[in-house]
Structure formats: structure tokens, C-alpha cells
């Protein structure tokens, strides 16, 4: 009798283990599908929005602002898939999980810090974007950590209504997500030497010639910082 009970319990245990393995397998399949869906949605949206990309010669944002008046700019970085509109919400939470169309999306949007001037006239401006695979959002910022890529891909453009600003890659660095200076555009604009000192200290790669020009305030240079989550540590950010 005892052996029968043991065999029964053993059979039930085996069945339970099989069910757990099946459930885990199904969850893994679902997670992969869900993950791919998120990236696919982000990439499809990027393709759709490119049809509305302003002309660099005389950038008009009329079509984009009909979709969303929060659109502030369009950013493009050479050698990457970063070629997207930039929005600015009432705070820095609004577009974390909302796309340019104002719909819920885990990929969110590229968004300008709510404390920055929308016309990009401050000395220091800050744009955030999620770190995503498959070149979505700011996933390609990690490319600048490779010195060869950093050396070869040095330019980009920032379009705002009626004007196009040339971008030059100054530096790339890793900082804490809680860095009180990098993520305070108002202080960086008031005291520019502080952020320049930090860039010099924290850089993983830097254009020294350009840095000296910015430091000496030649040609009225200003700094545009692009921030995304690090692929290595949860509390770390990659800044270009």
C-alpha cells in the first residue's frame, strides 16, 4: 500500500514539474513575441513619421504639429538610425510611455527636458530616449562608446521650426542616473564650466579640438546632451 502511495505521489510530482516547464516555455514564447511586438511597433512608427520629416532648408513642422502640438524638433545623427521627432511634455514623465500620436507605447518618445526652452536657445539642452534594441529610439547611442565609430561619425542635425542647427559629436560618457548636474539643465546653463569640467572628467571618448572651442565660447557653441539607459547597469546612463 505504501509503495502505491509513493508511486502516486511521484507521478503527481512529475506531472506538476512538466506543467511548470510547459508554463515557463509558454511564458518565454509570449515574452519573445511581446518584446518583438514592442520593437516592431516602434520601428513601424518611425517609418510612418519619416514621411512627415521637415525639409532641412526651411523646416516646417506644420504637419507634425497637427498630429501633436508638443513636437519641438527633429533630430538626426549620422551613421545611426536616430532620425526622429522630439517632443516636450508638461513634465518628464508624460512621454516615457507615450508616442508622438499621444497613444500608449512602451517605447515612448524622444523628449526634451521640460525645464529647457523649446526653441533650443539655452547653453545646455537635454533630450531623453529609451535604450532599445534593433536601432529603435536611443538604442544606437551605445555605438559612440566604440572609439572607431566615435571617430568616424561626428555629425548630425537638429531641426526646429524655421531653422536647422548642425550637430557635432563632442563626447560620450557614462554617469549615474542620479547625477545632480547632468540632469539639471538649468544649472548647466547658468554655470557652463561645471558641465564642461564633468565632460572632461567622465568622457569615454572626446573631440578635444571641439571641446576647446566650446570651452572658449567660440562661434556661440551650445551643448545638446542625449541621454539613455545603459545596457550594462540599471542605475547608469549613457550620455552623448
PDB file of C-alpha atoms in Angstrom:
ATOM      1  CA  UNK A   1       0.000   0.000   0.000  1.00  0.00           C
ATOM      2  CA  UNK A   2       2.820   2.388   0.949  1.00  0.00           C
ATOM      3  CA  UNK A   3       4.614   1.806  -2.354  1.00  0.00           C
ATOM      4  CA  UNK A   4       1.437   2.590  -4.300  1.00  0.00           C
ATOM      5  CA  UNK A   5       1.061   5.900  -2.471  1.00  0.00           C
ATOM      6  CA  UNK A   6       4.693   6.758  -3.163  1.00  0.00           C
ATOM      7  CA  UNK A   7       4.295   5.906  -6.861  1.00  0.00           C
ATOM      8  CA  UNK A   8       1.142   8.038  -6.998  1.00  0.00           C
ATOM      9  CA  UNK A   9       2.865  10.976  -5.313  1.00  0.00           C
ATOM     10  CA  UNK A  10       5.870  10.577  -7.572  1.00  0.00           C
ATOM     11  CA  UNK A  11       3.598  10.592 -10.625  1.00  0.00           C
ATOM     12  CA  UNK A  12       1.831  13.726  -9.406  1.00  0.00           C
ATOM     13  CA  UNK A  13       5.179  15.422  -8.767  1.00  0.00           C
ATOM     14  CA  UNK A  14       6.396  14.574 -12.261  1.00  0.00           C
ATOM     15  CA  UNK A  15       3.148  15.874 -13.751  1.00  0.00           C
ATOM     16  CA  UNK A  16       3.486  19.097 -11.745  1.00  0.00           C
ATOM     17  CA  UNK A  17       7.075  19.563 -12.943  1.00  0.00           C
ATOM     18  CA  UNK A  18       6.009  19.019 -16.557  1.00  0.00           C
ATOM     19  CA  UNK A  19       3.188  21.559 -16.173  1.00  0.00           C
ATOM     20  CA  UNK A  20       5.597  24.105 -14.682  1.00  0.00           C
ATOM     21  CA  UNK A  21       8.048  23.562 -17.554  1.00  0.00           C
ATOM     22  CA  UNK A  22       5.249  23.909 -20.110  1.00  0.00           C
ATOM     23  CA  UNK A  23       4.046  27.124 -18.429  1.00  0.00           C
ATOM     24  CA  UNK A  24       7.589  28.500 -18.355  1.00  0.00           C
ATOM     25  CA  UNK A  25       8.049  27.624 -22.022  1.00  0.00           C
ATOM     26  CA  UNK A  26       4.775  29.290 -22.989  1.00  0.00           C
ATOM     27  CA  UNK A  27       5.676  32.384 -20.962  1.00  0.00           C
ATOM     28  CA  UNK A  28       9.073  32.567 -22.701  1.00  0.00           C
ATOM     29  CA  UNK A  29       7.404  32.339 -26.110  1.00  0.00           C
ATOM     30  CA  UNK A  30       4.925  35.051 -25.101  1.00  0.00           C
ATOM     31  CA  UNK A  31       7.732  37.290 -23.758  1.00  0.00           C
ATOM     32  CA  UNK A  32       9.674  36.978 -27.013  1.00  0.00           C
ATOM     33  CA  UNK A  33       6.540  37.732 -29.040  1.00  0.00           C
ATOM     34  CA  UNK A  34       5.647  40.686 -26.798  1.00  0.00           C
ATOM     35  CA  UNK A  35       9.181  42.065 -26.958  1.00  0.00           C
ATOM     36  CA  UNK A  36       9.256  41.796 -30.738  1.00  0.00           C
ATOM     37  CA  UNK A  37       5.858  43.483 -30.932  1.00  0.00           C
ATOM     38  CA  UNK A  38       7.168  46.474 -28.963  1.00  0.00           C
ATOM     39  CA  UNK A  39      10.192  46.884 -31.232  1.00  0.00           C
ATOM     40  CA  UNK A  40       8.121  46.302 -34.364  1.00  0.00           C
ATOM     41  CA  UNK A  41       5.649  48.989 -33.291  1.00  0.00           C
ATOM     42  CA  UNK A  42       8.469  51.465 -32.603  1.00  0.00           C
ATOM     43  CA  UNK A  43      10.131  50.811 -35.964  1.00  0.00           C
ATOM     44  CA  UNK A  44       6.834  50.987 -37.875  1.00  0.00           C
ATOM     45  CA  UNK A  45       6.057  54.311 -36.216  1.00  0.00           C
ATOM     46  CA  UNK A  46       9.494  55.642 -37.159  1.00  0.00           C
ATOM     47  CA  UNK A  47       8.910  54.723 -40.811  1.00  0.00           C
ATOM     48  CA  UNK A  48       5.480  56.377 -40.734  1.00  0.00           C
ATOM     49  CA  UNK A  49       6.764  59.580 -39.171  1.00  0.00           C
ATOM     50  CA  UNK A  50       9.606  59.930 -41.669  1.00  0.00           C
ATOM     51  CA  UNK A  51       7.001  60.827 -44.264  1.00  0.00           C
ATOM     52  CA  UNK A  52       6.402  63.974 -42.200  1.00  0.00           C
ATOM     53  CA  UNK A  53      10.063  64.860 -41.663  1.00  0.00           C
ATOM     54  CA  UNK A  54      10.612  68.596 -42.270  1.00  0.00           C
ATOM     55  CA  UNK A  55      12.827  69.864 -45.064  1.00  0.00           C
ATOM     56  CA  UNK A  56      16.255  70.884 -43.725  1.00  0.00           C
ATOM     57  CA  UNK A  57      16.458  74.001 -45.927  1.00  0.00           C
ATOM     58  CA  UNK A  58      13.366  75.581 -44.421  1.00  0.00           C
ATOM     59  CA  UNK A  59      11.988  73.209 -41.784  1.00  0.00           C
ATOM     60  CA  UNK A  60       8.239  73.421 -41.341  1.00  0.00           C
ATOM     61  CA  UNK A  61       6.608  71.499 -38.516  1.00  0.00           C
ATOM     62  CA  UNK A  62       3.032  72.234 -39.542  1.00  0.00           C
ATOM     63  CA  UNK A  63       2.167  68.628 -40.440  1.00  0.00           C
ATOM     64  CA  UNK A  64       3.762  67.200 -37.286  1.00  0.00           C
ATOM     65  CA  UNK A  65       2.141  69.770 -35.008  1.00  0.00           C
ATOM     66  CA  UNK A  66      -1.263  68.964 -36.434  1.00  0.00           C
ATOM     67  CA  UNK A  67      -0.678  65.480 -35.051  1.00  0.00           C
ATOM     68  CA  UNK A  68       0.804  66.753 -31.785  1.00  0.00           C
ATOM     69  CA  UNK A  69       1.490  70.390 -30.811  1.00  0.00           C
ATOM     70  CA  UNK A  70       4.119  69.127 -28.347  1.00  0.00           C
ATOM     71  CA  UNK A  71       6.545  68.372 -31.214  1.00  0.00           C
ATOM     72  CA  UNK A  72       9.544  70.654 -30.658  1.00  0.00           C
ATOM     73  CA  UNK A  73      12.244  69.432 -33.035  1.00  0.00           C
ATOM     74  CA  UNK A  74      13.583  66.698 -35.282  1.00  0.00           C
ATOM     75  CA  UNK A  75      16.974  65.095 -34.601  1.00  0.00           C
ATOM     76  CA  UNK A  76      19.157  63.072 -36.982  1.00  0.00           C
ATOM     77  CA  UNK A  77      22.549  61.525 -36.191  1.00  0.00           C
ATOM     78  CA  UNK A  78      24.862  60.387 -38.967  1.00  0.00           C
ATOM     79  CA  UNK A  79      25.647  56.659 -39.031  1.00  0.00           C
ATOM     80  CA  UNK A  80      22.759  55.733 -36.738  1.00  0.00           C
ATOM     81  CA  UNK A  81      19.031  55.054 -37.090  1.00  0.00           C
ATOM     82  CA  UNK A  82      18.286  58.048 -34.887  1.00  0.00           C
ATOM     83  CA  UNK A  83      16.077  60.130 -37.173  1.00  0.00           C
ATOM     84  CA  UNK A  84      13.034  61.113 -35.130  1.00  0.00           C
ATOM     85  CA  UNK A  85      10.837  63.926 -33.870  1.00  0.00           C
ATOM     86  CA  UNK A  86      11.413  65.316 -30.383  1.00  0.00           C
ATOM     87  CA  UNK A  87       8.501  66.276 -28.155  1.00  0.00           C
ATOM     88  CA  UNK A  88       8.303  68.246 -24.911  1.00  0.00           C
ATOM     89  CA  UNK A  89       5.659  67.412 -22.331  1.00  0.00           C
ATOM     90  CA  UNK A  90       4.367  69.258 -19.308  1.00  0.00           C
ATOM     91  CA  UNK A  91       6.788  67.161 -17.217  1.00  0.00           C
ATOM     92  CA  UNK A  92       9.432  64.496 -17.781  1.00  0.00           C
ATOM     93  CA  UNK A  93       7.036  61.602 -17.207  1.00  0.00           C
ATOM     94  CA  UNK A  94       4.448  62.359 -19.883  1.00  0.00           C
ATOM     95  CA  UNK A  95       6.275  60.824 -22.857  1.00  0.00           C
ATOM     96  CA  UNK A  96       8.058  57.972 -21.106  1.00  0.00           C
ATOM     97  CA  UNK A  97       5.376  55.598 -22.388  1.00  0.00           C
ATOM     98  CA  UNK A  98       3.517  57.684 -24.942  1.00  0.00           C
ATOM     99  CA  UNK A  99       4.306  58.034 -28.639  1.00  0.00           C
ATOM    100  CA  UNK A 100       4.132  61.132 -30.812  1.00  0.00           C
ATOM    101  CA  UNK A 101       0.492  60.369 -31.612  1.00  0.00           C
ATOM    102  CA  UNK A 102      -0.318  60.581 -27.904  1.00  0.00           C
ATOM    103  CA  UNK A 103      -1.015  56.849 -27.633  1.00  0.00           C
ATOM    104  CA  UNK A 104       0.343  54.449 -25.028  1.00  0.00           C
ATOM    105  CA  UNK A 105       3.604  52.856 -26.165  1.00  0.00           C
ATOM    106  CA  UNK A 106       6.307  51.208 -24.058  1.00  0.00           C
ATOM    107  CA  UNK A 107       8.911  52.631 -26.425  1.00  0.00           C
ATOM    108  CA  UNK A 108       7.811  56.159 -25.514  1.00  0.00           C
ATOM    109  CA  UNK A 109       9.162  59.148 -27.450  1.00  0.00           C
ATOM    110  CA  UNK A 110      12.326  61.188 -27.646  1.00  0.00           C
ATOM    111  CA  UNK A 111      11.552  64.116 -25.379  1.00  0.00           C
ATOM    112  CA  UNK A 112      13.149  67.386 -24.370  1.00  0.00           C
ATOM    113  CA  UNK A 113      13.550  68.035 -20.641  1.00  0.00           C
ATOM    114  CA  UNK A 114      10.544  70.076 -19.519  1.00  0.00           C
ATOM    115  CA  UNK A 115      12.839  72.737 -17.991  1.00  0.00           C
ATOM    116  CA  UNK A 116      14.548  73.504 -21.317  1.00  0.00           C
ATOM    117  CA  UNK A 117      13.470  76.207 -23.744  1.00  0.00           C
ATOM    118  CA  UNK A 118      11.644  74.650 -26.677  1.00  0.00           C
ATOM    119  CA  UNK A 119      13.492  76.920 -29.112  1.00  0.00           C
ATOM    120  CA  UNK A 120      16.844  75.354 -28.082  1.00  0.00           C
ATOM    121  CA  UNK A 121      18.468  78.680 -27.174  1.00  0.00           C
ATOM    122  CA  UNK A 122      19.808  77.590 -23.765  1.00  0.00           C
ATOM    123  CA  UNK A 123      23.517  76.787 -23.423  1.00  0.00           C
ATOM    124  CA  UNK A 124      22.646  73.260 -22.261  1.00  0.00           C
ATOM    125  CA  UNK A 125      19.691  71.239 -23.558  1.00  0.00           C
ATOM    126  CA  UNK A 126      18.784  67.661 -22.602  1.00  0.00           C
ATOM    127  CA  UNK A 127      16.859  65.039 -24.615  1.00  0.00           C
ATOM    128  CA  UNK A 128      15.841  61.642 -23.213  1.00  0.00           C
ATOM    129  CA  UNK A 129      15.019  58.409 -25.032  1.00  0.00           C
ATOM    130  CA  UNK A 130      14.633  54.742 -24.120  1.00  0.00           C
ATOM    131  CA  UNK A 131      17.519  52.381 -24.824  1.00  0.00           C
ATOM    132  CA  UNK A 132      16.080  49.807 -27.253  1.00  0.00           C
ATOM    133  CA  UNK A 133      17.481  47.078 -29.461  1.00  0.00           C
ATOM    134  CA  UNK A 134      17.089  46.925 -33.251  1.00  0.00           C
ATOM    135  CA  UNK A 135      18.142  50.582 -33.572  1.00  0.00           C
ATOM    136  CA  UNK A 136      14.901  51.893 -32.039  1.00  0.00           C
ATOM    137  CA  UNK A 137      14.723  55.195 -30.121  1.00  0.00           C
ATOM    138  CA  UNK A 138      18.139  55.945 -28.498  1.00  0.00           C
ATOM    139  CA  UNK A 139      19.424  52.373 -28.730  1.00  0.00           C
ATOM    140  CA  UNK A 140      22.184  53.478 -31.099  1.00  0.00           C
ATOM    141  CA  UNK A 141      23.793  55.898 -28.633  1.00  0.00           C
ATOM    142  CA  UNK A 142      25.895  52.976 -27.374  1.00  0.00           C
ATOM    143  CA  UNK A 143      27.645  52.957 -30.756  1.00  0.00           C
ATOM    144  CA  UNK A 144      29.537  56.088 -29.722  1.00  0.00           C
ATOM    145  CA  UNK A 145      31.231  54.122 -26.938  1.00  0.00           C
ATOM    146  CA  UNK A 146      33.223  52.393 -29.678  1.00  0.00           C
ATOM    147  CA  UNK A 147      36.135  54.715 -30.381  1.00  0.00           C
ATOM    148  CA  UNK A 148      36.297  53.852 -34.073  1.00  0.00           C
ATOM    149  CA  UNK A 149      32.613  54.687 -34.551  1.00  0.00           C
ATOM    150  CA  UNK A 150      33.005  57.869 -32.489  1.00  0.00           C
ATOM    151  CA  UNK A 151      35.910  58.979 -34.675  1.00  0.00           C
ATOM    152  CA  UNK A 152      34.139  58.292 -37.982  1.00  0.00           C
ATOM    153  CA  UNK A 153      30.622  59.552 -37.208  1.00  0.00           C
ATOM    154  CA  UNK A 154      30.819  63.104 -35.971  1.00  0.00           C
ATOM    155  CA  UNK A 155      27.809  64.968 -37.323  1.00  0.00           C
ATOM    156  CA  UNK A 156      24.058  65.314 -37.206  1.00  0.00           C
ATOM    157  CA  UNK A 157      21.286  67.898 -37.487  1.00  0.00           C
ATOM    158  CA  UNK A 158      18.672  69.358 -35.209  1.00  0.00           C
ATOM    159  CA  UNK A 159      15.713  70.991 -36.922  1.00  0.00           C
ATOM    160  CA  UNK A 160      13.379  73.383 -35.135  1.00  0.00           C
ATOM    161  CA  UNK A 161      10.621  75.392 -36.821  1.00  0.00           C
ATOM    162  CA  UNK A 162      12.285  77.638 -39.410  1.00  0.00           C
ATOM    163  CA  UNK A 163      15.881  76.706 -38.602  1.00  0.00           C
ATOM    164  CA  UNK A 164      18.380  73.831 -38.848  1.00  0.00           C
ATOM    165  CA  UNK A 165      21.284  73.518 -36.416  1.00  0.00           C
ATOM    166  CA  UNK A 166      24.343  71.429 -37.347  1.00  0.00           C
ATOM    167  CA  UNK A 167      25.364  68.974 -34.639  1.00  0.00           C
ATOM    168  CA  UNK A 168      28.923  67.862 -33.929  1.00  0.00           C
ATOM    169  CA  UNK A 169      29.669  64.990 -31.577  1.00  0.00           C
ATOM    170  CA  UNK A 170      31.662  66.373 -28.651  1.00  0.00           C
ATOM    171  CA  UNK A 171      31.939  63.447 -26.219  1.00  0.00           C
ATOM    172  CA  UNK A 172      30.328  60.318 -24.839  1.00  0.00           C
ATOM    173  CA  UNK A 173      30.247  59.437 -21.145  1.00  0.00           C
ATOM    174  CA  UNK A 174      28.690  57.169 -18.547  1.00  0.00           C
ATOM    175  CA  UNK A 175      27.112  58.793 -15.486  1.00  0.00           C
ATOM    176  CA  UNK A 176      24.897  57.829 -12.576  1.00  0.00           C
ATOM    177  CA  UNK A 177      21.160  58.093 -13.183  1.00  0.00           C
ATOM    178  CA  UNK A 178      21.121  60.304 -10.078  1.00  0.00           C
ATOM    179  CA  UNK A 179      23.790  62.744 -11.224  1.00  0.00           C
ATOM    180  CA  UNK A 180      22.613  66.109  -9.928  1.00  0.00           C
ATOM    181  CA  UNK A 181      24.432  68.159 -12.565  1.00  0.00           C
ATOM    182  CA  UNK A 182      23.941  66.321 -15.872  1.00  0.00           C
ATOM    183  CA  UNK A 183      20.203  66.106 -15.291  1.00  0.00           C
ATOM    184  CA  UNK A 184      19.775  69.736 -14.246  1.00  0.00           C
ATOM    185  CA  UNK A 185      19.763  71.754 -17.484  1.00  0.00           C
ATOM    186  CA  UNK A 186      19.043  74.993 -15.657  1.00  0.00           C
ATOM    187  CA  UNK A 187      22.189  74.777 -13.524  1.00  0.00           C
ATOM    188  CA  UNK A 188      24.303  73.671 -16.507  1.00  0.00           C
ATOM    189  CA  UNK A 189      23.115  76.687 -18.484  1.00  0.00           C
ATOM    190  CA  UNK A 190      23.767  79.062 -15.574  1.00  0.00           C
ATOM    191  CA  UNK A 191      27.226  77.636 -14.868  1.00  0.00           C
ATOM    192  CA  UNK A 192      28.512  76.072 -18.104  1.00  0.00           C
ATOM    193  CA  UNK A 193      32.025  75.498 -16.782  1.00  0.00           C
ATOM    194  CA  UNK A 194      30.657  72.870 -14.387  1.00  0.00           C
ATOM    195  CA  UNK A 195      29.262  70.636 -17.122  1.00  0.00           C
ATOM    196  CA  UNK A 196      32.401  71.131 -19.232  1.00  0.00           C
ATOM    197  CA  UNK A 197      34.563  70.004 -16.306  1.00  0.00           C
ATOM    198  CA  UNK A 198      32.372  66.922 -15.853  1.00  0.00           C
ATOM    199  CA  UNK A 199      32.562  66.060 -19.567  1.00  0.00           C
ATOM    200  CA  UNK A 200      36.342  66.280 -19.420  1.00  0.00           C
ATOM    201  CA  UNK A 201      36.430  64.075 -16.324  1.00  0.00           C
ATOM    202  CA  UNK A 202      33.860  61.426 -17.296  1.00  0.00           C
ATOM    203  CA  UNK A 203      34.375  61.100 -21.048  1.00  0.00           C
ATOM    204  CA  UNK A 204      34.834  57.699 -22.683  1.00  0.00           C
ATOM    205  CA  UNK A 205      35.765  59.488 -25.896  1.00  0.00           C
ATOM    206  CA  UNK A 206      36.101  63.183 -26.640  1.00  0.00           C
ATOM    207  CA  UNK A 207      36.801  65.566 -29.525  1.00  0.00           C
ATOM    208  CA  UNK A 208      39.485  67.703 -27.871  1.00  0.00           C
ATOM    209  CA  UNK A 209      39.608  70.355 -30.578  1.00  0.00           C
ATOM    210  CA  UNK A 210      35.856  70.868 -30.425  1.00  0.00           C
ATOM    211  CA  UNK A 211      35.910  70.798 -26.624  1.00  0.00           C
ATOM    212  CA  UNK A 212      38.399  73.674 -26.543  1.00  0.00           C
ATOM    213  CA  UNK A 213      36.224  75.706 -28.903  1.00  0.00           C
ATOM    214  CA  UNK A 214      33.171  75.161 -26.708  1.00  0.00           C
ATOM    215  CA  UNK A 215      35.196  75.995 -23.597  1.00  0.00           C
ATOM    216  CA  UNK A 216      36.419  79.240 -25.187  1.00  0.00           C
ATOM    217  CA  UNK A 217      32.832  80.011 -26.319  1.00  0.00           C
ATOM    218  CA  UNK A 218      33.843  80.194 -29.968  1.00  0.00           C
ATOM    219  CA  UNK A 219      31.061  80.534 -32.564  1.00  0.00           C
ATOM    220  CA  UNK A 220      28.424  80.598 -29.827  1.00  0.00           C
ATOM    221  CA  UNK A 221      28.501  76.831 -29.348  1.00  0.00           C
ATOM    222  CA  UNK A 222      25.910  75.243 -27.076  1.00  0.00           C
ATOM    223  CA  UNK A 223      25.611  71.695 -25.739  1.00  0.00           C
ATOM    224  CA  UNK A 224      22.851  69.230 -26.565  1.00  0.00           C
ATOM    225  CA  UNK A 225      23.011  66.168 -24.308  1.00  0.00           C
ATOM    226  CA  UNK A 226      21.294  62.933 -25.363  1.00  0.00           C
ATOM    227  CA  UNK A 227      20.540  60.548 -22.509  1.00  0.00           C
ATOM    228  CA  UNK A 228      19.550  56.876 -22.488  1.00  0.00           C
ATOM    229  CA  UNK A 229      19.716  53.918 -20.114  1.00  0.00           C
ATOM    230  CA  UNK A 230      22.968  51.991 -20.031  1.00  0.00           C
ATOM    231  CA  UNK A 231      22.947  48.466 -21.408  1.00  0.00           C
ATOM    232  CA  UNK A 232      25.264  47.439 -18.555  1.00  0.00           C
ATOM    233  CA  UNK A 233      23.904  48.855 -15.285  1.00  0.00           C
ATOM    234  CA  UNK A 234      20.350  49.781 -14.276  1.00  0.00           C
ATOM    235  CA  UNK A 235      21.395  52.949 -12.433  1.00  0.00           C
ATOM    236  CA  UNK A 236      23.766  54.146 -15.158  1.00  0.00           C
ATOM    237  CA  UNK A 237      23.110  56.401 -18.151  1.00  0.00           C
ATOM    238  CA  UNK A 238      24.922  56.835 -21.447  1.00  0.00           C
ATOM    239  CA  UNK A 239      25.224  60.489 -22.444  1.00  0.00           C
ATOM    240  CA  UNK A 240      26.272  61.688 -25.910  1.00  0.00           C
TER     241      UNK A 240
END
